[in-house]
mmCIF file of C-alpha atoms and ligand atoms in Angstrom:
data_model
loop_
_atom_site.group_PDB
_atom_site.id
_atom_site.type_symbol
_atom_site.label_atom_id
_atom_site.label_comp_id
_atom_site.label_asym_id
_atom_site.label_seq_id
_atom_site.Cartn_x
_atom_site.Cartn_y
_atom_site.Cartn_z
ATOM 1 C CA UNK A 1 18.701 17.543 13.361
ATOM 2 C CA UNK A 2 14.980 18.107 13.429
ATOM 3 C CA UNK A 3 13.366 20.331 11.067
ATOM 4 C CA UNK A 4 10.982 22.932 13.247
ATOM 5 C CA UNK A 5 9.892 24.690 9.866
ATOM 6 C CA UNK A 6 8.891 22.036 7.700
ATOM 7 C CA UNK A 7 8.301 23.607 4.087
ATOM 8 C CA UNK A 8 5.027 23.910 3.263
ATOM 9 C CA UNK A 9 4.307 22.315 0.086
ATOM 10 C CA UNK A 10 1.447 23.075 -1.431
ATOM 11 C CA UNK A 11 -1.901 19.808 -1.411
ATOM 12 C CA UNK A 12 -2.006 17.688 -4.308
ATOM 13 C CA UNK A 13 -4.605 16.078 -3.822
ATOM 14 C CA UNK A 14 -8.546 16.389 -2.373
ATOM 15 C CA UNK A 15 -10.238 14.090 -1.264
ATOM 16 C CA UNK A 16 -13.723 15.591 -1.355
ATOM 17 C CA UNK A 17 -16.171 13.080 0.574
ATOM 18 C CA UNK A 18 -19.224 14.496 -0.702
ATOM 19 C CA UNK A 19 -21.595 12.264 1.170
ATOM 20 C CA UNK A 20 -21.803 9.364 3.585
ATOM 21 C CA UNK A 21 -25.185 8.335 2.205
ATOM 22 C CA UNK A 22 -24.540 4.793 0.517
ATOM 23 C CA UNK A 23 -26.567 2.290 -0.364
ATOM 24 C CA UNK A 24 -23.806 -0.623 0.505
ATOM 25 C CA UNK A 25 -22.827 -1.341 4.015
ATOM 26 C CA UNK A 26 -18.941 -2.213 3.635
ATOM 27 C CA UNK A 27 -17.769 -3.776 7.146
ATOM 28 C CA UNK A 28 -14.510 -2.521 6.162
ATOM 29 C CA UNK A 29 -15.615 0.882 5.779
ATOM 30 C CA UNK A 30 -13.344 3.294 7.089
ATOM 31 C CA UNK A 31 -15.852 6.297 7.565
ATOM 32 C CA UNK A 32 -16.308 7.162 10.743
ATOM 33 C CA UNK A 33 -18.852 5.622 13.357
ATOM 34 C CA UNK A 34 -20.961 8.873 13.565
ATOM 35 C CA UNK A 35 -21.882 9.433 10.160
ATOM 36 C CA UNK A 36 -22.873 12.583 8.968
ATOM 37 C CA UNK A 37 -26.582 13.146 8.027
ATOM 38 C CA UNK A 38 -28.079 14.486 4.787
ATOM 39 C CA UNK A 39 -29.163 17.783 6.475
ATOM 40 C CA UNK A 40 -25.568 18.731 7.258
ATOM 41 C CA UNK A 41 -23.937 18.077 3.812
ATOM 42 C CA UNK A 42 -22.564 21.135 2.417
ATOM 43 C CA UNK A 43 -24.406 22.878 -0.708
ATOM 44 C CA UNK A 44 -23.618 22.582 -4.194
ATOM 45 C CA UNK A 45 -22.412 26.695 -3.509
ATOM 46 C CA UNK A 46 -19.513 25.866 -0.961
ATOM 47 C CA UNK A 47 -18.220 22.944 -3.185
ATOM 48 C CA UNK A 48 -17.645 25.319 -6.167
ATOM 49 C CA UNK A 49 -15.886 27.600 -4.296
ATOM 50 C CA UNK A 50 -13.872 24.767 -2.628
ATOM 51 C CA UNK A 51 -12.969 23.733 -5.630
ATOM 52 C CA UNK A 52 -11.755 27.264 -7.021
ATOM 53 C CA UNK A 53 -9.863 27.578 -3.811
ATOM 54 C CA UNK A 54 -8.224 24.239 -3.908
ATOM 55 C CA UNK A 55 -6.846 24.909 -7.511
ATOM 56 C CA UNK A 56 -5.569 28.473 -6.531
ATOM 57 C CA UNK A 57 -3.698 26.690 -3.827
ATOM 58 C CA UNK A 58 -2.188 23.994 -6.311
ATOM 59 C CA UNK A 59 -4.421 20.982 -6.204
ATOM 60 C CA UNK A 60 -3.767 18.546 -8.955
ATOM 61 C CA UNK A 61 -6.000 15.772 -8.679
ATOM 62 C CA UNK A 62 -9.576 15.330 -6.521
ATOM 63 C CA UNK A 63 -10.672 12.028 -5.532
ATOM 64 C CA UNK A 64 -14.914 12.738 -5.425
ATOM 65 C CA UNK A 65 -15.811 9.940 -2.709
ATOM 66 C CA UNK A 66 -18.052 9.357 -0.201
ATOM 67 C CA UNK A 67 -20.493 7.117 0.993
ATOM 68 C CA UNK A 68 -21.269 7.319 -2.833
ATOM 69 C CA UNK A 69 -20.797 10.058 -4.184
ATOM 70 C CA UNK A 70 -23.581 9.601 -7.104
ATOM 71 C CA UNK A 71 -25.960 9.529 -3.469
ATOM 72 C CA UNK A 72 -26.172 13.332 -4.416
ATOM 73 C CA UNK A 73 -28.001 14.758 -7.268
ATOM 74 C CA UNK A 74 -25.767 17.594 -7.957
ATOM 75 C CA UNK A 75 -22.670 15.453 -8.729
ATOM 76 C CA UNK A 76 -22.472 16.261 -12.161
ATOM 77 C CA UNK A 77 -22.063 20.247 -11.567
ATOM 78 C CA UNK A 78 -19.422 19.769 -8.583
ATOM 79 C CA UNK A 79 -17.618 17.238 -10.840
ATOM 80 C CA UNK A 80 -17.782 20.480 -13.757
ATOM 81 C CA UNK A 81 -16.830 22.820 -11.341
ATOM 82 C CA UNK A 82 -13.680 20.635 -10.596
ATOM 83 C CA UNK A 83 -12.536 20.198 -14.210
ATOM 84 C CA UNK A 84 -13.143 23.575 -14.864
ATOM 85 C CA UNK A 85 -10.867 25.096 -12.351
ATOM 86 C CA UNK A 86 -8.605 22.296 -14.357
ATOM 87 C CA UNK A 87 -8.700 19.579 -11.446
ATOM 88 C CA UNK A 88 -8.327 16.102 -12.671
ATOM 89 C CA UNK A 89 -11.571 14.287 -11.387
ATOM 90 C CA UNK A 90 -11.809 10.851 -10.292
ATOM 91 C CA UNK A 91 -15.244 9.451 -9.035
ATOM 92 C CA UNK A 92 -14.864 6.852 -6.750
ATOM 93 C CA UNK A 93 -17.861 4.800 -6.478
ATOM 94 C CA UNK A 94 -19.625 1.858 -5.214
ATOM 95 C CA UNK A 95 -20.959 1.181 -8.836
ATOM 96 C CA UNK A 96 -24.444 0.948 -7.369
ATOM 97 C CA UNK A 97 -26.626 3.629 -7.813
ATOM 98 C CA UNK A 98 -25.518 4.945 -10.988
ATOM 99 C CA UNK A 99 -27.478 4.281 -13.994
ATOM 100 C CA UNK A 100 -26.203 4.144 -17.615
ATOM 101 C CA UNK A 101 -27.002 7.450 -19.040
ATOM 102 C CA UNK A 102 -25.958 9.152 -15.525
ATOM 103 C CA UNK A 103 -22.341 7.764 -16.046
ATOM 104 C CA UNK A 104 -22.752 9.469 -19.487
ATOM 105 C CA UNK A 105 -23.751 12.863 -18.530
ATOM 106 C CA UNK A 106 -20.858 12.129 -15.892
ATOM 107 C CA UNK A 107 -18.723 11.677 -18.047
ATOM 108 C CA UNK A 108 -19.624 14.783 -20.183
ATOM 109 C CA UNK A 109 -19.449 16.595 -17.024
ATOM 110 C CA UNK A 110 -15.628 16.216 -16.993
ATOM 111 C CA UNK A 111 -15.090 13.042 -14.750
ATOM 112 C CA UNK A 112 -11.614 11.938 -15.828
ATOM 113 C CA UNK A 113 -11.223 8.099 -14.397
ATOM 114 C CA UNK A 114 -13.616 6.042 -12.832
ATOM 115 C CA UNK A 115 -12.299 3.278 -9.672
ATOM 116 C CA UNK A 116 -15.316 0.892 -8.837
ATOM 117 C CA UNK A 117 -14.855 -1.176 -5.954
ATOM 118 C CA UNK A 118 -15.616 -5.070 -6.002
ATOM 119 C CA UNK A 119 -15.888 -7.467 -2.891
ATOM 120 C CA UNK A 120 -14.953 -10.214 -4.820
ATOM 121 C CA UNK A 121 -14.940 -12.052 -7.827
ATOM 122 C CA UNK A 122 -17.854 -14.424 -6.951
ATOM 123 C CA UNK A 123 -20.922 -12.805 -7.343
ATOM 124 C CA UNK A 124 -22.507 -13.844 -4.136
ATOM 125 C CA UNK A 125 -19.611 -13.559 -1.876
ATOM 126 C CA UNK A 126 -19.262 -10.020 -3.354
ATOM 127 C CA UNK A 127 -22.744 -9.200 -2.353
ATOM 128 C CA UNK A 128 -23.113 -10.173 1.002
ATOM 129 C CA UNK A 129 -19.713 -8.708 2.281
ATOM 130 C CA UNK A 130 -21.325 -5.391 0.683
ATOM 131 C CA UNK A 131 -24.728 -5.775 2.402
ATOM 132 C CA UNK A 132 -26.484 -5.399 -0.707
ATOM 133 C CA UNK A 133 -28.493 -8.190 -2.981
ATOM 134 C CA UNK A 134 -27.283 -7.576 -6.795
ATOM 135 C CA UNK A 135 -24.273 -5.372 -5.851
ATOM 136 C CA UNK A 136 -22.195 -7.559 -8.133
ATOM 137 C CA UNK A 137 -24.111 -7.418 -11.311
ATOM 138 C CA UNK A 138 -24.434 -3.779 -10.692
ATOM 139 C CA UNK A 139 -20.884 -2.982 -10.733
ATOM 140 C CA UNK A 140 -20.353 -5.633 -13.619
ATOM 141 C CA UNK A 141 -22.918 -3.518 -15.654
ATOM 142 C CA UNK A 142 -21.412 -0.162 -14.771
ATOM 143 C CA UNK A 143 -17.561 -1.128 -15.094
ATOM 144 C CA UNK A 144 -18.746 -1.917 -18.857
ATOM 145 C CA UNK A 145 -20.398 1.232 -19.304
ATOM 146 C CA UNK A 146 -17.541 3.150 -18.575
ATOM 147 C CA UNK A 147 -15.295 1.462 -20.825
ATOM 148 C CA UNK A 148 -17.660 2.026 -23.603
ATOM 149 C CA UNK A 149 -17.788 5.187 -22.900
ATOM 150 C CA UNK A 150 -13.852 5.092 -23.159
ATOM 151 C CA UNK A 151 -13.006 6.398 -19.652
ATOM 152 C CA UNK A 152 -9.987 4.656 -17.465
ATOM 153 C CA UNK A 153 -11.129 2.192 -14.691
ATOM 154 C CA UNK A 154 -9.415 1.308 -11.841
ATOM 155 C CA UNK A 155 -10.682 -1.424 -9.830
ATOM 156 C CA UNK A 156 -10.393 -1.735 -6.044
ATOM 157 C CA UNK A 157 -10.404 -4.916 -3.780
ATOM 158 C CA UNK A 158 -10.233 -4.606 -0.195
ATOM 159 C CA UNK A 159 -8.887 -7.659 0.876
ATOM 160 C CA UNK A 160 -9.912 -9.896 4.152
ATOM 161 C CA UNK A 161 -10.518 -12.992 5.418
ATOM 162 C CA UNK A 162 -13.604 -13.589 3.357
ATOM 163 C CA UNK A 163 -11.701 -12.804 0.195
ATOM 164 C CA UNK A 164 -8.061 -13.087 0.573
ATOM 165 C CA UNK A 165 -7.568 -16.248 -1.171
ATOM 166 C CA UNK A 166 -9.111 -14.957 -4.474
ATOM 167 C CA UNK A 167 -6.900 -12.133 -4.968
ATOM 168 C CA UNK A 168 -5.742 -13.399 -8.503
ATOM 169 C CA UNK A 169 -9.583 -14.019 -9.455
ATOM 170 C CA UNK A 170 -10.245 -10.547 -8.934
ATOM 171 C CA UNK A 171 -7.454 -9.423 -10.935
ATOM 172 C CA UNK A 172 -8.666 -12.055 -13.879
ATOM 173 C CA UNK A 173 -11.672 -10.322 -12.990
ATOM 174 C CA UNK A 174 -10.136 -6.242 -13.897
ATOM 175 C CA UNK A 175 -8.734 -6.926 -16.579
ATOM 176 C CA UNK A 176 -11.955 -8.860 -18.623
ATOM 177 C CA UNK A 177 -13.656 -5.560 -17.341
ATOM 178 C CA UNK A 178 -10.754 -3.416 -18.995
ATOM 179 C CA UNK A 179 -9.567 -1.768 -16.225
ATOM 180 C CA UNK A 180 -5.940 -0.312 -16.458
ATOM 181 C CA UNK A 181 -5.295 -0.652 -12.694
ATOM 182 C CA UNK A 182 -6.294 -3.063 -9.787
ATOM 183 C CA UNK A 183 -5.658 -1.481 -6.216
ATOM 184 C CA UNK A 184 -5.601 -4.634 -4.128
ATOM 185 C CA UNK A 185 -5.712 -3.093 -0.483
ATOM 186 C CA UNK A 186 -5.903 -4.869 2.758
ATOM 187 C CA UNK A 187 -8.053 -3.611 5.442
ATOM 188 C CA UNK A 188 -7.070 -0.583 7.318
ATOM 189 C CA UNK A 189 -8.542 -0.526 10.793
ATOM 190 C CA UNK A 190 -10.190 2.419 11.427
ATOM 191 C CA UNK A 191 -14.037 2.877 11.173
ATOM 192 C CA UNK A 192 -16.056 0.400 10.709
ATOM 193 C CA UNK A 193 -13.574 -1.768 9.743
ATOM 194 C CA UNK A 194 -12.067 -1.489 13.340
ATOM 195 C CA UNK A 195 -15.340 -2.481 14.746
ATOM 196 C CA UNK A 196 -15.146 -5.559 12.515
ATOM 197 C CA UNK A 197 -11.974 -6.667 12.894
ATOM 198 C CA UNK A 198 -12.178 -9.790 14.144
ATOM 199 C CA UNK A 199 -14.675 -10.781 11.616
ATOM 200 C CA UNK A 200 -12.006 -9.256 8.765
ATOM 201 C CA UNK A 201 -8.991 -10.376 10.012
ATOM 202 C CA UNK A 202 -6.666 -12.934 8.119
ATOM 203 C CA UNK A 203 -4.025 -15.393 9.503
ATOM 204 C CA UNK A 204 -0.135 -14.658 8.801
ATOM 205 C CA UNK A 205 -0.072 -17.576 6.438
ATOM 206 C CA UNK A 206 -3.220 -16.185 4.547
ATOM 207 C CA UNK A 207 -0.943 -12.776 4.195
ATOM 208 C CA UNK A 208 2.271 -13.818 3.362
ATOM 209 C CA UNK A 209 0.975 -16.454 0.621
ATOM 210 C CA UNK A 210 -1.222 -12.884 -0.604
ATOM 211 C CA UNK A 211 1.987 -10.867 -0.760
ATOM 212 C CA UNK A 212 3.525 -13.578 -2.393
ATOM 213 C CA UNK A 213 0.796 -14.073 -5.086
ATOM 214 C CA UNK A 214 0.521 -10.078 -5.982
ATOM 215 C CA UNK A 215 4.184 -10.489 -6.996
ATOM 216 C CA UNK A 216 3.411 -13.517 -8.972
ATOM 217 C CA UNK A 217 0.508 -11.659 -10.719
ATOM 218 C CA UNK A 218 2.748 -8.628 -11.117
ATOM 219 C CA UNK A 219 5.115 -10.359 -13.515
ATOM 220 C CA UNK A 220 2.571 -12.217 -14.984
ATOM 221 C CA UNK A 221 0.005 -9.371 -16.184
ATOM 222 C CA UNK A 222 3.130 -6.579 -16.995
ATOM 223 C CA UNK A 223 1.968 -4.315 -19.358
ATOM 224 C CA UNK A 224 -1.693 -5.644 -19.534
ATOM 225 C CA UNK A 225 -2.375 -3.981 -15.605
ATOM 226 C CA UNK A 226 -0.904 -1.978 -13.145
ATOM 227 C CA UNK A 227 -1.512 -4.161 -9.390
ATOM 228 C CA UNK A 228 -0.885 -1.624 -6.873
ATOM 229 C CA UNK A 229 -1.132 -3.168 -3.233
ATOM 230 C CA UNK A 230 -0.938 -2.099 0.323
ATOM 231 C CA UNK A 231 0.949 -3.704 2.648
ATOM 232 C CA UNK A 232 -1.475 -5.171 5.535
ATOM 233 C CA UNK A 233 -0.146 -3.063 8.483
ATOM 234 C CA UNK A 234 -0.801 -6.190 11.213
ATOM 235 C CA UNK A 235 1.725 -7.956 9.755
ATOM 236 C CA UNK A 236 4.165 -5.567 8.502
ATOM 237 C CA UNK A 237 7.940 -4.017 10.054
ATOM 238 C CA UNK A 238 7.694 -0.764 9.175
ATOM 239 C CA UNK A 239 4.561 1.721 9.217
ATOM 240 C CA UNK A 240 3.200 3.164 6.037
ATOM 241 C CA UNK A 241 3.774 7.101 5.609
ATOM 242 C CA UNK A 242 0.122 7.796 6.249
ATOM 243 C CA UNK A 243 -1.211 10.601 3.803
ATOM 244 C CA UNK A 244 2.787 10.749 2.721
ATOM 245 C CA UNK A 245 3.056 12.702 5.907
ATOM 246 C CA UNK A 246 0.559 14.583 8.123
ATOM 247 C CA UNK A 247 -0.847 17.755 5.958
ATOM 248 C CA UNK A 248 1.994 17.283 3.870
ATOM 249 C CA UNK A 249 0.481 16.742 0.436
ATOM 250 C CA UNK A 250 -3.413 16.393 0.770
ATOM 251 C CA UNK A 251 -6.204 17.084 2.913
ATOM 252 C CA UNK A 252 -10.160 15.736 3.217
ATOM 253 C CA UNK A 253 -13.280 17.944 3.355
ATOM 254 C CA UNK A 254 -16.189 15.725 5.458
ATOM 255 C CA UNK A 255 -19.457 15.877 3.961
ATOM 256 C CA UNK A 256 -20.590 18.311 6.460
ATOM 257 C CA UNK A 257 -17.116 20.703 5.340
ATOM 258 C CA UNK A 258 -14.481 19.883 8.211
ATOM 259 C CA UNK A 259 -11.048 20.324 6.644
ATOM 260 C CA UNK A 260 -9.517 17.192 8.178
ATOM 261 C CA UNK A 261 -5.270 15.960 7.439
ATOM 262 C CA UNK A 262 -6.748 12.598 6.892
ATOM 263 C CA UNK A 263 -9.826 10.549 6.472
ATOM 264 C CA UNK A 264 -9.550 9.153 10.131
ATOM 265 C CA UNK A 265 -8.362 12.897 11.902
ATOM 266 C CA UNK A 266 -11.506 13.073 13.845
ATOM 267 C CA UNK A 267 -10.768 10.497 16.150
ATOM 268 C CA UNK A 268 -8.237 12.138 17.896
ATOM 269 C CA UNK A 269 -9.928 14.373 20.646
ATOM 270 C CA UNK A 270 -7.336 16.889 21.199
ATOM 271 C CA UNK A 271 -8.058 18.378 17.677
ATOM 272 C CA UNK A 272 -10.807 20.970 16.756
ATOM 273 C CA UNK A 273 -11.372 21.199 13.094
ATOM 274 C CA UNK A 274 -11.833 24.516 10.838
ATOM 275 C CA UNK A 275 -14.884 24.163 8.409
ATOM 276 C CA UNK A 276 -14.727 25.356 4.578
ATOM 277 C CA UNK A 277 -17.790 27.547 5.846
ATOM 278 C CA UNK A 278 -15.898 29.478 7.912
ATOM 279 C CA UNK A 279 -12.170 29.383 6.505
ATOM 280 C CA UNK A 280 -10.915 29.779 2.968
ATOM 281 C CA UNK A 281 -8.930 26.729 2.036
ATOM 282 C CA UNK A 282 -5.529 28.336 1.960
ATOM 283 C CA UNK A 283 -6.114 29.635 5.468
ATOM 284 C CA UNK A 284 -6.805 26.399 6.361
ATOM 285 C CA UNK A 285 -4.073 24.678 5.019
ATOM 286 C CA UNK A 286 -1.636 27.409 6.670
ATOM 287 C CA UNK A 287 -2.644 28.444 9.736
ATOM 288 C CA UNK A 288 -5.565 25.139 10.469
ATOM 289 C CA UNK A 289 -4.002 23.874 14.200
ATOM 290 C CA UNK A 290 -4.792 20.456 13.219
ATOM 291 C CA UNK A 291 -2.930 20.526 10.448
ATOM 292 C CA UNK A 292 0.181 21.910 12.306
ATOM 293 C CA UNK A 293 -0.330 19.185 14.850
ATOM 294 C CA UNK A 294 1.809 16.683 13.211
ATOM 295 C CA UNK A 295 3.091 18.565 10.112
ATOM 296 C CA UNK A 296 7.103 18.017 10.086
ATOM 297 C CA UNK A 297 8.592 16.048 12.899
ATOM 298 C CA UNK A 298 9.060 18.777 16.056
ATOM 299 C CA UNK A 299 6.104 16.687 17.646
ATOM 300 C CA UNK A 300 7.570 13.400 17.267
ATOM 301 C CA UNK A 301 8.360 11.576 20.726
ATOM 302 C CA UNK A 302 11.472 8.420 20.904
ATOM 303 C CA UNK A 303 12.018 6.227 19.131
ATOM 304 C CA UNK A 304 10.906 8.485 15.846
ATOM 305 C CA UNK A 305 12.378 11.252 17.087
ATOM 306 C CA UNK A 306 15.839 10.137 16.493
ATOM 307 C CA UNK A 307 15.114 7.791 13.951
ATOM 308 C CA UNK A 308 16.607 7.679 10.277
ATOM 309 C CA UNK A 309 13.240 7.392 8.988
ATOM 310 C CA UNK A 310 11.513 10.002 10.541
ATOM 311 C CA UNK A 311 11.358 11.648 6.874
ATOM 312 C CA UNK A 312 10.453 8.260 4.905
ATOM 313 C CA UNK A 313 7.420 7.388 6.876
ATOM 314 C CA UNK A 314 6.932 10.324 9.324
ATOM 315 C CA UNK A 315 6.395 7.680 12.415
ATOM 316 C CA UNK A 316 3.383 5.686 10.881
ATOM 317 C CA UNK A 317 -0.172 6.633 11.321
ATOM 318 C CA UNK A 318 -1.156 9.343 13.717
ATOM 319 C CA UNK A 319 -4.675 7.700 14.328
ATOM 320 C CA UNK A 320 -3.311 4.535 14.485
ATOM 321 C CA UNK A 321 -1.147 5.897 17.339
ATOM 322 C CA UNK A 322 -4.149 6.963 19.316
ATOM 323 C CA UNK A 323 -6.279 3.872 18.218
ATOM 324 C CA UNK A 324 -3.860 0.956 19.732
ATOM 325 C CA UNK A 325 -1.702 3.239 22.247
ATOM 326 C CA UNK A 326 -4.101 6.625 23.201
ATOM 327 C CA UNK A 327 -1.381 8.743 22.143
ATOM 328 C CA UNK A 328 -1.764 10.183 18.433
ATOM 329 C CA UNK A 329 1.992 11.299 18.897
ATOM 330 C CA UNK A 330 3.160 7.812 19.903
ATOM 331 C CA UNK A 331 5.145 5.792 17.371
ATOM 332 C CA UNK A 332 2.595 4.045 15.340
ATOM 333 C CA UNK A 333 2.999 0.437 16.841
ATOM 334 C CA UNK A 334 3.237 -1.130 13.384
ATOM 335 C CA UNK A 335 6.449 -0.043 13.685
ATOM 336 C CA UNK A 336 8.989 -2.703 15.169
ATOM 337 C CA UNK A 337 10.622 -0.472 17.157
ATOM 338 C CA UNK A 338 7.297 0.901 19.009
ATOM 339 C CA UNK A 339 6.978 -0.498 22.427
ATOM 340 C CA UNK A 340 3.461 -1.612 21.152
ATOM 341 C CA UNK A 341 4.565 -3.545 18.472
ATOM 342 C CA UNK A 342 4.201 -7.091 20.153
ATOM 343 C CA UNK A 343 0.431 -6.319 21.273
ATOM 344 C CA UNK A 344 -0.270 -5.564 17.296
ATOM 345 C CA UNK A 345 0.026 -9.811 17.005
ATOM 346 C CA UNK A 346 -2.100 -10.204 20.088
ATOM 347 C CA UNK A 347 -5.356 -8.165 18.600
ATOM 348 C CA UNK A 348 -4.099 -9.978 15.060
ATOM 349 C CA UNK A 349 -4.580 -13.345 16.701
ATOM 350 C CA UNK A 350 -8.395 -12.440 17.510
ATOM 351 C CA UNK A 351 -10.654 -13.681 14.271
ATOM 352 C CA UNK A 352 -13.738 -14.421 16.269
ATOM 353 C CA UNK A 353 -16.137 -15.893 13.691
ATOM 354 C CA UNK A 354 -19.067 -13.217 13.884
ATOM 355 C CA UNK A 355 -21.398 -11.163 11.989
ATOM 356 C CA UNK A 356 -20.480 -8.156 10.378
ATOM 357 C CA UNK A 357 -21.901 -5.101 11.567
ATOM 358 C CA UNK A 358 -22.634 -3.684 8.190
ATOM 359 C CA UNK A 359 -21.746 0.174 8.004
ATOM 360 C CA UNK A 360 -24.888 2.630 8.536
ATOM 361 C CA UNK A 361 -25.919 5.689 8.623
ATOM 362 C CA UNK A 362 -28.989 5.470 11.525
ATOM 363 C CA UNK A 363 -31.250 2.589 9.473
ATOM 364 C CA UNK A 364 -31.507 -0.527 10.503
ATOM 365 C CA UNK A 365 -28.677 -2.934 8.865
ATOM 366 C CA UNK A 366 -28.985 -4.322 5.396
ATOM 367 C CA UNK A 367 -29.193 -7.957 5.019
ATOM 368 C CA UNK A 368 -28.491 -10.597 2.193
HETATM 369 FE FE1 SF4 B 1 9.294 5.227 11.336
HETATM 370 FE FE2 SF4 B 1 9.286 6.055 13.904
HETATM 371 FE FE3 SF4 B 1 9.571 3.458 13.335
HETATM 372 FE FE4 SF4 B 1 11.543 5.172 12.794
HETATM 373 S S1 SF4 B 1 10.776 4.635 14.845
HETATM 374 S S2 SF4 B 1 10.803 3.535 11.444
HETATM 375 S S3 SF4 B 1 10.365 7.006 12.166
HETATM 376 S S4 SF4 B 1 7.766 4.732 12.893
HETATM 377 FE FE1 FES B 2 -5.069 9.598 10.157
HETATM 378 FE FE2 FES B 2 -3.308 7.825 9.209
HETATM 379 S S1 FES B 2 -5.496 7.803 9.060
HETATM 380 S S2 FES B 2 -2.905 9.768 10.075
#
């Protein structure tokens, strides 16, 4: 039996992208195309308030992200304003950007855990996958600073076919920095990294011998680091529950203050998004169309519709859907049972050697 009234939990989590200004130029990036520009970012004002609202409403943790976050000069009072309406704070950042004493007045500011991604664990690898000369030794330096300064680090890999073979590098890598956690995540395609996928994407072998190694690694490091890794979709059987389900448990606010139900929402043209401007955050979270699009299962379509699963991973990926099939209520094709699934192996099988096109805002691309 569907469930037409799905219970409204309340978000635990924001992710607040503060920014799209970055000085890397990830191909993987999964910002949109159309970034947004400086002029339209919302004032240090509306982020305070967001940030009362989002704790009235039950918000537990923020992720502060971006672009880079550290791109805007009033990060440490929106990071405050977060810890003081008793939000744990996590600054996600490229590592670039941010010197020492800046982490420091960060941290005083009440950031609570820092994740720094890495490219990879060769230096220049690292920095020409990011677009930026000295990236590496940038994040190197920072990653130390926080430690000293005693705060937790995660480090993040995004893993592709420039990388992929160095996963257990990387995680040698985390742990001499003293990180407590290594997120090794394959690409998602949306974005930029969509754009790029041919240039990104691995072989099956190159996959499986990856899944196989993060197990390896797993037993190996126990109780020195937590690996967490997600599953590259391409390859996988079953679709990841995206967000843990459509406006289920967390929402994004864009740097120019659309309320989206997930990073990618905007690509799907038959949504209109409310704007923190406008809309409290608790009206937007209730009565927001977009996020009733897909909230519960009443929109799903066959196979989800009847499937066992429907609840475990809420059909996959709603702008995955759209991406691969043009139908953001379409079983995410991931899924075996899609009646895409077999052309997910087809666009897998296309790793044209080519150029990245780095991730910009409207300058001209970086180059290493
Ligand atoms: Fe998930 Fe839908 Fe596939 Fe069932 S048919 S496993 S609900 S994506
Ligand atoms: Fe939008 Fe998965 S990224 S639902």
């Amino acid at each position: 039996m569907l469930n037409p009234e799905p219970k409204l939990h309340a978000p635990l989590g924001l992710l607040a992208e503060l920014t799209h200004r970055c000085p890397l130029g990830c191909p993987y990036c999964s910002n949109p195309l159309e970034l947004d520009a400086r002029e339209t970012e919302l004032d240090t004002e509306t982020w305070l308030r967001v940030f009362k609202e989002a704790a009235a409403l039950g918000v537990l943790q923020t992720h502060l992200s971006g672009g880079e976050p550290a791109s805007r000069r009033d990060l440490e009072v929106i990071a405050k304003s977060a810890r003081d309406a008793g939000i744990y704070v996590n600054l996600i950042t490229s590592g670039v950007g941010i010197p020492d004493a800046r982490m420091e007045k960060l941290a005083d500011a009440g950031i609570d855990h820092v994740q720094i991604s890495i490219q990879d664990s060769e230096a220049d690898s690292a920095d020409h996958i990011a677009g930026y000369r000295g990236a590496y030794k940038r994040k190197d330096e920072l990653a130390r600073v926080v430690r000293k300064i005693g705060l937790p680090l995660t480090v993040n890999m995004v893993v592709h076919r420039a990388n992929i073979a160095r996963i257990s590098d990387m995680v040698a890598l985390a742990i001499k920095l003293g990180a407590t956690r290594i997120e090794i995540a394959h690409v998602q395609y949306y974005g930029w990294a969509l754009k790029n996928r041919a240039a990104l994407m691995p072989t099956r072998e190159q996959v499986d011998r990856a899944v196989e190694e993060v197990n390896t690694l797993r037993e190996r490091h126990k109780g020195e680091i937590v690996i967490d890794a997600v599953v590259p979709d391409y390859y996988a059987k079953y679709p990841k529950a995206c967000m843990g389900g459509w406006a289920r448990r967390s929402l994004n606010i864009t740097p120019g203050g659309r309320a989206l139900p997930c990073h990618a929402a905007e690509i799907i043209p038959s949504l209109t998004f409310w704007n923190v401007r406008e809309h409290s955050l608790r009206d937007i979270w209730m009565n927001a169309p977009s996020f009733k699009a897909f909230r519960g299962t009443e929109w799903m379509q066959e196979p989800c519709r009847s499937c066992e699963r429907r609840e475990v991973d809420f059909g996959g990926c709603r702008c995955q859907a759209l991406l691969l099939t043009g139908d953001a209520r379409a079983t995410d094709p991931v899924c075996h049972l899609s009646p895409h699934h077999a052309e997910l192996a087809e666009m897998a099988a296309d790793r044209t050697e080519q150029p990245y096109d780095y991730r910009r805002l409207k300058a001209p691309a970086p180059q290493t």
